[in-house]
mmCIF file of C-alpha atoms in Angstrom:
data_model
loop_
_atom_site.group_PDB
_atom_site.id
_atom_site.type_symbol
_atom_site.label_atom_id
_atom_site.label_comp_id
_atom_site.label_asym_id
_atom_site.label_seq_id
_atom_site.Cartn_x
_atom_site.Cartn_y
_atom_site.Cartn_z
ATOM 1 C CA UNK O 1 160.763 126.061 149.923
ATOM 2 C CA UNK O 2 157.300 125.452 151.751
ATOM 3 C CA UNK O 3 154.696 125.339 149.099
ATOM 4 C CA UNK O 4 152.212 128.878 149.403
ATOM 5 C CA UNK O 5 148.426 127.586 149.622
ATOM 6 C CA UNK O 6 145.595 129.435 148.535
ATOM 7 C CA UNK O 7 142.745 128.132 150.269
ATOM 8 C CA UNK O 8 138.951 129.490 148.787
ATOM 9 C CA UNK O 9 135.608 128.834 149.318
ATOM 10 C CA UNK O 10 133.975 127.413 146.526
ATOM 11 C CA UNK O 11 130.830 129.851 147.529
ATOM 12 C CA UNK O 12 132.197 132.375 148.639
ATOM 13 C CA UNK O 13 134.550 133.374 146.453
ATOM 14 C CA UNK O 14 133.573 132.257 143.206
ATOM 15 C CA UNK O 15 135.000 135.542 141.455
ATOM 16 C CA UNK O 16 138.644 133.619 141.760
ATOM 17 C CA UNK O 17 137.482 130.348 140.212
ATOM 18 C CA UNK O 18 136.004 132.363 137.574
ATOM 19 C CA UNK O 19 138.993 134.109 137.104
ATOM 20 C CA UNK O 20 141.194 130.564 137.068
ATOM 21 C CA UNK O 21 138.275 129.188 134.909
ATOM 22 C CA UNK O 22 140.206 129.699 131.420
ATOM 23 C CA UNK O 23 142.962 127.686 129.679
ATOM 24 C CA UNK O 24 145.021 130.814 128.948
ATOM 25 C CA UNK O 25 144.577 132.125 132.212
ATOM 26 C CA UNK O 26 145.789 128.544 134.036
ATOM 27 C CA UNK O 27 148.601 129.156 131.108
ATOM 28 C CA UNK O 28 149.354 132.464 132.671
ATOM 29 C CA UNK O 29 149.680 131.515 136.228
ATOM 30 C CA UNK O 30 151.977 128.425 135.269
ATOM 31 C CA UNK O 31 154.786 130.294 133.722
ATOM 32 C CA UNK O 32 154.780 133.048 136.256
ATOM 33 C CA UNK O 33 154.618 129.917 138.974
ATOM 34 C CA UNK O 34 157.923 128.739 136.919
ATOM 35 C CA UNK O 35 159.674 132.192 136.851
ATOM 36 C CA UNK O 36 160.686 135.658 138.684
ATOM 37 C CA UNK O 37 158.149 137.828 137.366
ATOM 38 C CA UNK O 38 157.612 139.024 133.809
ATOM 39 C CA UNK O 39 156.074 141.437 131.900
ATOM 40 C CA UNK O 40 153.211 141.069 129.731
ATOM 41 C CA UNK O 41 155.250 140.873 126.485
ATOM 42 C CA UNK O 42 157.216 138.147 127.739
ATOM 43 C CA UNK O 43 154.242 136.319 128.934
ATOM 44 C CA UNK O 44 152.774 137.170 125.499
ATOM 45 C CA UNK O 45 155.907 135.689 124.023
ATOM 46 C CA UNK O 46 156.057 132.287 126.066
ATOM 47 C CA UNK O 47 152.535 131.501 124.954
ATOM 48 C CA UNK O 48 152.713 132.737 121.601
ATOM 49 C CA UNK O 49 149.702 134.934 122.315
ATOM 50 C CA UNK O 50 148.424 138.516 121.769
ATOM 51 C CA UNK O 51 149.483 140.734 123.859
ATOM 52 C CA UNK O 52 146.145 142.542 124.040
ATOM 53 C CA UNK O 53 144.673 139.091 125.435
ATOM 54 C CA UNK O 54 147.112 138.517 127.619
ATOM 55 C CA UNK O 55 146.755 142.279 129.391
ATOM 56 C CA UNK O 56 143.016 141.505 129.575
ATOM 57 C CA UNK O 57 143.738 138.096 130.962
ATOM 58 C CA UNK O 58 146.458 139.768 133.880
ATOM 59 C CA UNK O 59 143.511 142.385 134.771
ATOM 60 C CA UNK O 60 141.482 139.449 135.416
ATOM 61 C CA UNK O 61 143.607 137.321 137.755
ATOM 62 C CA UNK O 62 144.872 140.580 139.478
ATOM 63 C CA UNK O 63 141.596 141.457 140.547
ATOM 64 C CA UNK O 64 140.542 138.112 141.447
ATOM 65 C CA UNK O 65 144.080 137.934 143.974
ATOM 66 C CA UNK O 66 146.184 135.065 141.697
ATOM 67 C CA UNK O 67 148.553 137.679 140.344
ATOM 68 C CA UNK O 68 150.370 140.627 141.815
ATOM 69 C CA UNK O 69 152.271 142.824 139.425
ATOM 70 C CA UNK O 70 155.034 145.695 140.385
ATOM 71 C CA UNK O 71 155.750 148.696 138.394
ATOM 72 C CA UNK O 72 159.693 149.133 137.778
ATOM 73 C CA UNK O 73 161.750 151.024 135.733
ATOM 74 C CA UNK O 74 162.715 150.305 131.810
ATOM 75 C CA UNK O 75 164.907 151.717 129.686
ATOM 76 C CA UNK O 76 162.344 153.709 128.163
ATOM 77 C CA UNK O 77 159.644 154.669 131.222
ATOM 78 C CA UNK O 78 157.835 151.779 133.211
ATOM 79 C CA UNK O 79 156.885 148.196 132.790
ATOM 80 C CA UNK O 80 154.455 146.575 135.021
ATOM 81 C CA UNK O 81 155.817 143.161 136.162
ATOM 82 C CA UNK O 82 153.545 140.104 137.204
ATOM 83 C CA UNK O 83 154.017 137.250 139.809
ATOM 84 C CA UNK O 84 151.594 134.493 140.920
ATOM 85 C CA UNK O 85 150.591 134.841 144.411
ATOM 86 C CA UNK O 86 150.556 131.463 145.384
ATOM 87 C CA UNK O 87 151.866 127.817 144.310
ATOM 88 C CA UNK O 88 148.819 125.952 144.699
ATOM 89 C CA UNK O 89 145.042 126.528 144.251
ATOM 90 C CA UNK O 90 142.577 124.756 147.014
ATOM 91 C CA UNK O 91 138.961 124.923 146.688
ATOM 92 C CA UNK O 92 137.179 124.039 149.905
ATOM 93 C CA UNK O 93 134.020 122.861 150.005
ATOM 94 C CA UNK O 94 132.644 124.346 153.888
ATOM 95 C CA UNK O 95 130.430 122.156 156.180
ATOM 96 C CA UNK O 96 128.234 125.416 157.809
ATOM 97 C CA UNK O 97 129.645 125.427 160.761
ATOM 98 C CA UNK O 98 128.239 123.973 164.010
ATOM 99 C CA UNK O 99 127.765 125.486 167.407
ATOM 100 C CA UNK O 100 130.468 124.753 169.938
ATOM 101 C CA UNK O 101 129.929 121.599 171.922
ATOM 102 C CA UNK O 102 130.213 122.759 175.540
ATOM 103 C CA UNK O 103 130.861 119.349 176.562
ATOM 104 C CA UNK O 104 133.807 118.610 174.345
ATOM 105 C CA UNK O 105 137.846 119.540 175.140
ATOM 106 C CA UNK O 106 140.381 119.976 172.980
ATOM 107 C CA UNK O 107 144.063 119.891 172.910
ATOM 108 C CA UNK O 108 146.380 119.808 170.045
ATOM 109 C CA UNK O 109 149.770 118.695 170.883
ATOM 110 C CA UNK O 110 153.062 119.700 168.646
ATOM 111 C CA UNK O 111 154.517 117.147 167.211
ATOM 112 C CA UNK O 112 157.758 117.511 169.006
ATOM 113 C CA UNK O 113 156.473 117.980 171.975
ATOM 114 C CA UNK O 114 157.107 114.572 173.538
ATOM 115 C CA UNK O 115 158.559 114.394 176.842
ATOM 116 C CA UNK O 116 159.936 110.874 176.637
ATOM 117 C CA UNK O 117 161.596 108.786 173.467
ATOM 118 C CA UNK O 118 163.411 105.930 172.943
ATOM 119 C CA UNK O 119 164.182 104.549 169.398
ATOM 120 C CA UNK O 120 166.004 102.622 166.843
ATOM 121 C CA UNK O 121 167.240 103.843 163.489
ATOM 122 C CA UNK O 122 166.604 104.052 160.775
ATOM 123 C CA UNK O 123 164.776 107.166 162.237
ATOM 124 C CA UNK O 124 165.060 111.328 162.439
ATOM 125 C CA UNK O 125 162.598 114.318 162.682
ATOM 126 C CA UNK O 126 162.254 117.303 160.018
ATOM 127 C CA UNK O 127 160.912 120.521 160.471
ATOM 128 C CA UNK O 128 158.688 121.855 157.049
ATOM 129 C CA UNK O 129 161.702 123.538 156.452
ATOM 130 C CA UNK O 130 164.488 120.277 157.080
ATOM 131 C CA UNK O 131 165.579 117.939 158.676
ATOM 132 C CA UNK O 132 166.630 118.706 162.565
ATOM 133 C CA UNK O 133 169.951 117.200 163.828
ATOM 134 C CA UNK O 134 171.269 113.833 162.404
ATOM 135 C CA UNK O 135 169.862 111.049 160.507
ATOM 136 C CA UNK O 136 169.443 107.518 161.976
ATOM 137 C CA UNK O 137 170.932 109.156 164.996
ATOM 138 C CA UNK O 138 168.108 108.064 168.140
ATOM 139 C CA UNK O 139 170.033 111.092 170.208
ATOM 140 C CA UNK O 140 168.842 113.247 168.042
ATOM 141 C CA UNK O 141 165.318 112.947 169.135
ATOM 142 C CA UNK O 142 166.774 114.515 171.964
ATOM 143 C CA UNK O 143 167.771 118.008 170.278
ATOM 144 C CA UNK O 144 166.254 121.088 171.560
ATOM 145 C CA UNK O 145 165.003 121.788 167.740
ATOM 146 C CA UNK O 146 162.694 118.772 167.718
ATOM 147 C CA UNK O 147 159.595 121.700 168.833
ATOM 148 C CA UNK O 148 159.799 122.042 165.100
ATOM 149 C CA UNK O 149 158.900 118.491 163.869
ATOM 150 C CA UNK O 150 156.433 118.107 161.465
ATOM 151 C CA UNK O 151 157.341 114.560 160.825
ATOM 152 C CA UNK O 152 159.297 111.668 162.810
ATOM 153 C CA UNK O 153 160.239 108.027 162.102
ATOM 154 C CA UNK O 154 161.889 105.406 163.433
ATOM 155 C CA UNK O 155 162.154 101.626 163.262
ATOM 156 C CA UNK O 156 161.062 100.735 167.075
ATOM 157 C CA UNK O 157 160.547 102.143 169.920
ATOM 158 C CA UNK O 158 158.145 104.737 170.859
ATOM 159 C CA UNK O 159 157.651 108.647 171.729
ATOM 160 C CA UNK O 160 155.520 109.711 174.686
ATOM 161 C CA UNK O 161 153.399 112.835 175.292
ATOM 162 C CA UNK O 162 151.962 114.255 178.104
ATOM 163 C CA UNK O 163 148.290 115.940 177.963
ATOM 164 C CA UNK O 164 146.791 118.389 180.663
ATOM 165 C CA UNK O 165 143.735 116.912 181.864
ATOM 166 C CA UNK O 166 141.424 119.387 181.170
ATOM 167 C CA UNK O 167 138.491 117.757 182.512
ATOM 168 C CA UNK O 168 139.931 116.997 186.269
ATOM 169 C CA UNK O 169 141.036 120.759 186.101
ATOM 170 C CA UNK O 170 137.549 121.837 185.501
ATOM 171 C CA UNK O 171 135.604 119.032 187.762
ATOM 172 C CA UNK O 172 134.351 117.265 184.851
ATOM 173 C CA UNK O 173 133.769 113.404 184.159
ATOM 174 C CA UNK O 174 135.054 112.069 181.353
ATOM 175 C CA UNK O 175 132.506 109.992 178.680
ATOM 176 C CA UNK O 176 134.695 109.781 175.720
ATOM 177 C CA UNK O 177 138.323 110.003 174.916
ATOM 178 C CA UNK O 178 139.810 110.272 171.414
ATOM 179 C CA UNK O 179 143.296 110.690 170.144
ATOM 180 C CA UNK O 180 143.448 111.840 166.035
ATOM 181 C CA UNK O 181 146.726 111.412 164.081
ATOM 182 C CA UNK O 182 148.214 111.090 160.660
ATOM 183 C CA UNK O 183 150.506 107.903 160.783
ATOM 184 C CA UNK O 184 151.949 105.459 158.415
ATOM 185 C CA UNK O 185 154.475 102.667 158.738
ATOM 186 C CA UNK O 186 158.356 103.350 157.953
ATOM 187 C CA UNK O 187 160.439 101.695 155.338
ATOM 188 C CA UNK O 188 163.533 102.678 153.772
ATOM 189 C CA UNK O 189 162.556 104.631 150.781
ATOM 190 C CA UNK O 190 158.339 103.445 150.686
ATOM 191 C CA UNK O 191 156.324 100.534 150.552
ATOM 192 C CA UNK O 192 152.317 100.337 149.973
ATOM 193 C CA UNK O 193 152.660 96.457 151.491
ATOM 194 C CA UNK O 194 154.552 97.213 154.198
ATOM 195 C CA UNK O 195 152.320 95.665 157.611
ATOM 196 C CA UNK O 196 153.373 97.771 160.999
ATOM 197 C CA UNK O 197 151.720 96.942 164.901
ATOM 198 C CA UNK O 198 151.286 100.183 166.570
ATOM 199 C CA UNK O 199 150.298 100.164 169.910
ATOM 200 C CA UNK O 200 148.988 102.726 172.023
ATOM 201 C CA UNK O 201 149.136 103.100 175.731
ATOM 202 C CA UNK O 202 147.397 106.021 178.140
ATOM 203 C CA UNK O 203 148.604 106.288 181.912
ATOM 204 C CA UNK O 204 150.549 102.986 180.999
ATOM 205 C CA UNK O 205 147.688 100.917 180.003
ATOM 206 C CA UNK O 206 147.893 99.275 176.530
ATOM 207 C CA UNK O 207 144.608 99.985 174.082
ATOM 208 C CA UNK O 208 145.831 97.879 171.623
ATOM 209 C CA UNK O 209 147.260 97.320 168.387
ATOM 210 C CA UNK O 210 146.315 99.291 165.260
ATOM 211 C CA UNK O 211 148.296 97.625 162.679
ATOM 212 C CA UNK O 212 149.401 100.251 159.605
ATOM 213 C CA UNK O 213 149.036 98.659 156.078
ATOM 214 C CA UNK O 214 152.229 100.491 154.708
ATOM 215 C CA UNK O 215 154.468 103.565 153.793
ATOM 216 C CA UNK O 216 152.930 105.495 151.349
ATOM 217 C CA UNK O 217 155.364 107.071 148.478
ATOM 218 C CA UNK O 218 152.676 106.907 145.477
ATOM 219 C CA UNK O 219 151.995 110.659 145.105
ATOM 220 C CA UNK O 220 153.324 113.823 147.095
ATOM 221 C CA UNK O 221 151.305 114.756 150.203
ATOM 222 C CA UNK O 222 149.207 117.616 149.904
ATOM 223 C CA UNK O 223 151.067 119.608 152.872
ATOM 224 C CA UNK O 224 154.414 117.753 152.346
ATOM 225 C CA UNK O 225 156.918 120.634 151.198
ATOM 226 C CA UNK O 226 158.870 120.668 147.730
ATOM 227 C CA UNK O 227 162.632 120.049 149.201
ATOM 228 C CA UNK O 228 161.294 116.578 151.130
ATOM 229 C CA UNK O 229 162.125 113.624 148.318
ATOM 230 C CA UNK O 230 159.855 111.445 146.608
ATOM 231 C CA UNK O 231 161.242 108.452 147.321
ATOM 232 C CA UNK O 232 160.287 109.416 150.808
ATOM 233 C CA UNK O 233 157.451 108.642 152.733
ATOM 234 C CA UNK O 234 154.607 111.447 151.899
ATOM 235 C CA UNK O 235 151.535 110.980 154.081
ATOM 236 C CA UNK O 236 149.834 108.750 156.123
ATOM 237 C CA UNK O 237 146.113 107.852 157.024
ATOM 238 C CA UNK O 238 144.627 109.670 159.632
ATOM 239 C CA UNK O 239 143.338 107.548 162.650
ATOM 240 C CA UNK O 240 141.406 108.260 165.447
ATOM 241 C CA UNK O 241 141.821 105.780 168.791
ATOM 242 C CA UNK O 242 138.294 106.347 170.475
ATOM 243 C CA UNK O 243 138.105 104.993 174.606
ATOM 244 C CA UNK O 244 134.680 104.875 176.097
ATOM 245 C CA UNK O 245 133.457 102.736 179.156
ATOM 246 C CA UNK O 246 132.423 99.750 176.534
ATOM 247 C CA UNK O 247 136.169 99.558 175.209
ATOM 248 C CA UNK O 248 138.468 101.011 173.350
ATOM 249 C CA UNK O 249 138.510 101.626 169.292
ATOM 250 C CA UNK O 250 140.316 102.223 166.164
ATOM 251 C CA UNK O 251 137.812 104.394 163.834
ATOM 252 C CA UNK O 252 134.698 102.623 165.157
ATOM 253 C CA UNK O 253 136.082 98.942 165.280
ATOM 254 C CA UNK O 254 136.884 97.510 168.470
ATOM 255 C CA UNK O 255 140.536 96.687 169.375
ATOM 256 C CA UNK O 256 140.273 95.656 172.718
ATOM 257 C CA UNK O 257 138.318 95.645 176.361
ATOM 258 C CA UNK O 258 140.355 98.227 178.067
ATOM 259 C CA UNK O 259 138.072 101.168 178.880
ATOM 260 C CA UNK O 260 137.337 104.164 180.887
ATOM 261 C CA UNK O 261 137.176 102.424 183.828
ATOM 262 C CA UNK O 262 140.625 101.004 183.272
ATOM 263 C CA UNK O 263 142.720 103.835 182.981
ATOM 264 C CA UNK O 264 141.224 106.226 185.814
ATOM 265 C CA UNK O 265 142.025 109.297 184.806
ATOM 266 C CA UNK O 266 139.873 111.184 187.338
ATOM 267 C CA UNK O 267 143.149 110.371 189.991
ATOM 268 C CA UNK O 268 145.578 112.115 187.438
ATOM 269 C CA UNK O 269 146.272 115.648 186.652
ATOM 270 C CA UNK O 270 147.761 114.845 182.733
ATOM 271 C CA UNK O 271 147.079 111.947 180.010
ATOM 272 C CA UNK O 272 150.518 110.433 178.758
ATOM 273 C CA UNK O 273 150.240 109.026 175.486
ATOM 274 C CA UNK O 274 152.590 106.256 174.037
ATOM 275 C CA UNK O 275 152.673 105.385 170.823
ATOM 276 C CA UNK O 276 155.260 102.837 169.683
ATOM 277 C CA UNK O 277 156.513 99.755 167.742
ATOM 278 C CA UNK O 278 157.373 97.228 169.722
ATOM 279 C CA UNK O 279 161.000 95.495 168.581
ATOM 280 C CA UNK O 280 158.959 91.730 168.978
ATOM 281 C CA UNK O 281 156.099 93.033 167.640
ATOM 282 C CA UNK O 282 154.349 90.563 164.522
ATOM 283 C CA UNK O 283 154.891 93.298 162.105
ATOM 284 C CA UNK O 284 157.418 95.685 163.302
ATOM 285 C CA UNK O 285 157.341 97.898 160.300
ATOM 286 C CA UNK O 286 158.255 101.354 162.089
ATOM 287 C CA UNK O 287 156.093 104.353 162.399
ATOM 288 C CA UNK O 288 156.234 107.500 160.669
ATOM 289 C CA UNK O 289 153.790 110.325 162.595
ATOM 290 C CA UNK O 290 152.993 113.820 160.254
ATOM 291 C CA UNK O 291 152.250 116.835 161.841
ATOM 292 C CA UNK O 292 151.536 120.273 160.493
ATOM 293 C CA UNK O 293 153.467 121.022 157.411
ATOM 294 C CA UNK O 294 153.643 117.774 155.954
ATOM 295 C CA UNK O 295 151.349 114.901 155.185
ATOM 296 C CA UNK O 296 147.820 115.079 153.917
ATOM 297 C CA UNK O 297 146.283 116.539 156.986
ATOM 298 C CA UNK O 298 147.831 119.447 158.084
ATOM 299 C CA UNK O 299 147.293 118.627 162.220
ATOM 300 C CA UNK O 300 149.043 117.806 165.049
ATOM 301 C CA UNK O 301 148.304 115.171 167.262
ATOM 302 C CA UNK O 302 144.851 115.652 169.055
ATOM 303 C CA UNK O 303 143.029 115.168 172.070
ATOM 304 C CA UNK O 304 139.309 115.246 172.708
ATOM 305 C CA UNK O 305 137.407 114.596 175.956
ATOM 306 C CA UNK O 306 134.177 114.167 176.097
ATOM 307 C CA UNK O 307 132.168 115.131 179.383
ATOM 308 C CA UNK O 308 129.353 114.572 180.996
ATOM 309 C CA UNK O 309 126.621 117.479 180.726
#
């Protein structure tokens, strides 16, 4: 089962991290986390504490929004019965947000949404809820179901997307193009050492190569959901590939020459992104690419454009 977030600002809603602010109260929420509900002299009884405290303690996460309780029927009248509302507890700590930059366009593009692929196994797709179609099976990165992926892999070979170009639609020049995703390299099982050349390529022009350090397995990923193994790959690090007219970048260090200039986008109406492993590659050490539901990020793959004023 996909993991239930509560996401809070550490500001604005400091009421709730009062409320989890208490050993007996974290206490609380854990065994209700681990069960189907239960009543405050059960809860009482796991913890080996009064039940007076442990009524005053429910009050206090109910009206902070950690626990919801439901009266039912006993043998003898009612009983109130409690549940955690969520799995997880995320404090947030908010940038004020900025004014939006009339010069900058967006797209974020599903992670199944490619329009071309062509792979070798070991390699599949999974949704946040399983995997889609058959492992180590490149046809299945065919299968209609792939517009759920929130992850892919494969050994080599690449997946292609196609981007509207927002900016020719609207008569506007590009400056600055950026591409933002969550990646890793792909080993059976996982493999912090584990060196993987991934190229990108716009319009069929080659950036360059980006080349992953390794498969990361240490910990789970904060979005990746509960039924996904641990010996399985859990998140990746999230890159941006940045193309101006001096070059083009991987998070501010150049990778190569190719700019702006080079892949003249003004003459065409969409931006087709490769990104792939190349079999003869120096390191060809796979890919894995997390989308929204799994990972550490939580985002599809993105597009920005800058434009002229």
């Amino acid at each position: 089962m996909t993991p239930n977030f509560l996401l809070i600002d550490a500001e604005k809603e400091f009421d709730v991290l009062k409320a989890a602010a208490s050993l007996v109260r974290v206490q609380i929420l854990k065994v209700l986390h681990e069960s189907n509900g239960l009543n405050v002299n059960e809860i009482a009884e796991r913890l080996q504490q009064p039940q007076s405290s442990i009524s005053a303690s429910v009050a206090v996460l109910e009206a902070a929004g950690l626990v919801r309780t439901e009266t039912r029927k006993a043998r003898k009248g009612s009983q109130k019965i409690c549940f955690a509302t969520c799995d997880e507890l995320i404090i947030s700590f908010h940038k004020p947000e900025k004014a939006a930059d009339a010069n900058l366009i967006s797209v974020s593009m599903p992670l199944g949404l490619y329009t071309q692929s062509s792979v070798t196994a070991p390699c599949g797709i999974c949704s946040p809820d399983g995997i889609i179609g058959l492992l180590d099976v490149p046809d299945t990165f065919m299968d209609p179901d792939r517009m759920k992926a929130a992850l892919l892999w494969f050994t080599s070979g690449y997946v292609e997307y196609q981007f509207p170009n927002n900016a020719k639609i609207q008569g506007r020049t590009i400056e600055e193009m950026e591409f933002s995703m969550e990646v890793s390299s792909e080993v059976p099982g996982t493999h912090s050492n584990w060196p993987s050349d991934i190229t990108l390529s716009v319009n069929g022009v080659e950036l360059g190569v980006w080349t992953s350090p390794g498969d990361f397995g240490d910990k789970r990923g904060t979005y990746t959901p509960d039924w996904w193994k641990l010996s399985g790959s859990q998140y990746g690090m999230l890159k941006t590939w940045r193309i101006t007219n001096d070059g083009a970048f991987v998070d501010g260090k150049r990778i190569s020459d190719v700019s702006l200039r080079h892949l003249d986008l003004s003459a065409h109406r969409s931006i087709r992104l490769r990104i792939e492993v190349k079999q003869d590659a120096r390191h060809p050490g796979g890919l894995n690419i997390f989308g929204r539901g799994f990972g550490n990020y939580d985002q599809e793959i993105l597009l920005r454009l800058r434009t002229a004023a």
